[in-house]
């Protein structure tokens, strides 16, 4: 009996870990041009991600896929930032947020 309880407990821990990870993970597409045009890249996961050099300071619109991300001006998720989430507006044109061509890293929302 103790063995089956251990298996169930382990399963529940793994399940809880997966649920927690997906809750803080993000997926964002960064577009070179406004209105979701031009080339784009995808960043996903959790924690701070640096923008590849060919997209650094070249993002004009973002698709957060219904989630929330923070765009940072500097690498390492430092410097000025803007939080982008459903309903925040200006996904299609970061110039409206004063953040056109300024994104160097991306991170989770709190």
Short mmCIF file of C-alpha atoms in Angstrom, two decimals:
data_model
loop_
_atom_site.label_atom_id
_atom_site.label_comp_id
_atom_site.label_asym_id
_atom_site.label_seq_id
_atom_site.Cartn_x
_atom_site.Cartn_y
_atom_site.Cartn_z
CA UNK A 1 0.00 0.00 0.00
CA UNK A 2 2.80 2.43 0.87
CA UNK A 3 4.38 1.75 -2.52
CA UNK A 4 1.24 2.75 -4.43
CA UNK A 5 0.90 5.90 -2.30
CA UNK A 6 4.49 6.78 -3.16
CA UNK A 7 3.79 6.34 -6.88
CA UNK A 8 0.65 8.48 -6.65
CA UNK A 9 2.52 11.16 -4.67
CA UNK A 10 5.33 11.21 -7.23
CA UNK A 11 2.82 11.48 -10.07
CA UNK A 12 1.05 14.39 -8.38
CA UNK A 13 4.36 16.20 -7.85
CA UNK A 14 5.28 15.81 -11.51
CA UNK A 15 1.82 16.97 -12.58
CA UNK A 16 1.96 20.00 -10.28
CA UNK A 17 5.41 20.85 -11.61
CA UNK A 18 4.13 20.75 -15.20
CA UNK A 19 1.15 22.92 -14.38
CA UNK A 20 3.28 25.50 -12.57
CA UNK A 21 5.79 25.63 -15.41
CA UNK A 22 3.12 26.18 -18.04
CA UNK A 23 1.54 28.91 -15.93
CA UNK A 24 4.70 31.03 -15.98
CA UNK A 25 5.87 30.14 -19.48
CA UNK A 26 5.33 32.49 -22.39
CA UNK A 27 5.36 32.41 -26.16
CA UNK A 28 5.88 35.59 -28.13
CA UNK A 29 6.51 36.40 -31.76
CA UNK A 30 8.59 39.51 -32.43
CA UNK A 31 7.96 41.19 -35.79
CA UNK A 32 10.31 43.59 -37.57
CA UNK A 33 7.47 45.79 -38.82
CA UNK A 34 4.24 47.14 -37.39
CA UNK A 35 0.96 45.32 -38.04
CA UNK A 36 2.67 41.92 -37.62
CA UNK A 37 4.58 42.25 -40.89
CA UNK A 38 8.13 41.65 -41.91
CA UNK A 39 10.19 38.78 -40.65
CA UNK A 40 9.50 37.39 -37.21
CA UNK A 41 11.07 35.17 -34.59
CA UNK A 42 9.58 33.19 -31.73
CA UNK A 43 10.82 33.29 -28.16
CA UNK A 44 9.27 30.94 -25.64
CA UNK A 45 9.88 29.45 -22.26
CA UNK A 46 10.21 31.11 -18.90
CA UNK A 47 12.67 33.53 -17.42
CA UNK A 48 14.74 36.04 -19.31
CA UNK A 49 15.55 35.46 -22.98
CA UNK A 50 17.88 37.61 -25.03
CA UNK A 51 16.75 38.70 -28.46
CA UNK A 52 19.07 37.34 -31.19
CA UNK A 53 21.38 39.97 -32.68
CA UNK A 54 19.54 40.12 -36.01
CA UNK A 55 16.35 41.19 -34.16
CA UNK A 56 17.93 43.21 -31.36
CA UNK A 57 16.38 46.70 -31.31
CA UNK A 58 14.37 45.86 -34.43
CA UNK A 59 10.96 44.81 -33.05
CA UNK A 60 7.93 46.89 -34.07
CA UNK A 61 5.00 44.59 -33.20
CA UNK A 62 4.43 41.49 -31.08
CA UNK A 63 2.02 38.58 -30.81
CA UNK A 64 1.84 37.34 -27.22
CA UNK A 65 -0.52 34.48 -28.09
CA UNK A 66 -2.93 35.56 -25.37
CA UNK A 67 -0.26 35.69 -22.69
CA UNK A 68 1.79 38.38 -21.00
CA UNK A 69 5.43 39.30 -21.59
CA UNK A 70 7.72 42.12 -20.56
CA UNK A 71 9.88 43.66 -23.27
CA UNK A 72 13.16 45.11 -21.97
CA UNK A 73 15.40 47.73 -23.54
CA UNK A 74 18.64 46.08 -22.43
CA UNK A 75 19.99 42.54 -22.36
CA UNK A 76 19.50 40.51 -19.20
CA UNK A 77 15.98 41.88 -18.74
CA UNK A 78 17.23 45.25 -17.54
CA UNK A 79 16.59 48.86 -18.40
CA UNK A 80 13.30 50.42 -19.39
CA UNK A 81 10.50 47.94 -19.99
CA UNK A 82 6.94 47.64 -21.15
CA UNK A 83 4.44 44.94 -20.20
CA UNK A 84 2.38 43.60 -23.12
CA UNK A 85 -0.70 41.48 -22.45
CA UNK A 86 -4.20 40.97 -23.87
CA UNK A 87 -6.03 44.27 -23.64
CA UNK A 88 -2.90 46.38 -23.19
CA UNK A 89 -3.18 47.61 -26.78
CA UNK A 90 -0.43 48.51 -29.23
CA UNK A 91 0.63 44.90 -29.90
CA UNK A 92 0.44 45.84 -33.56
CA UNK A 93 2.55 48.99 -33.21
CA UNK A 94 5.06 49.32 -30.36
CA UNK A 95 5.65 52.94 -31.38
CA UNK A 96 2.39 53.76 -29.57
CA UNK A 97 4.04 52.53 -26.35
CA UNK A 98 7.28 54.37 -27.04
CA UNK A 99 9.03 51.03 -27.51
CA UNK A 100 9.56 50.72 -31.26
CA UNK A 101 12.92 49.14 -32.16
CA UNK A 102 14.02 49.03 -28.50
CA UNK A 103 13.58 45.38 -27.43
CA UNK A 104 16.76 43.53 -26.43
CA UNK A 105 15.33 40.91 -24.06
CA UNK A 106 12.01 39.38 -23.03
CA UNK A 107 10.80 38.04 -19.71
CA UNK A 108 7.80 36.73 -17.78
CA UNK A 109 5.14 38.93 -16.29
CA UNK A 110 4.94 38.68 -12.50
#
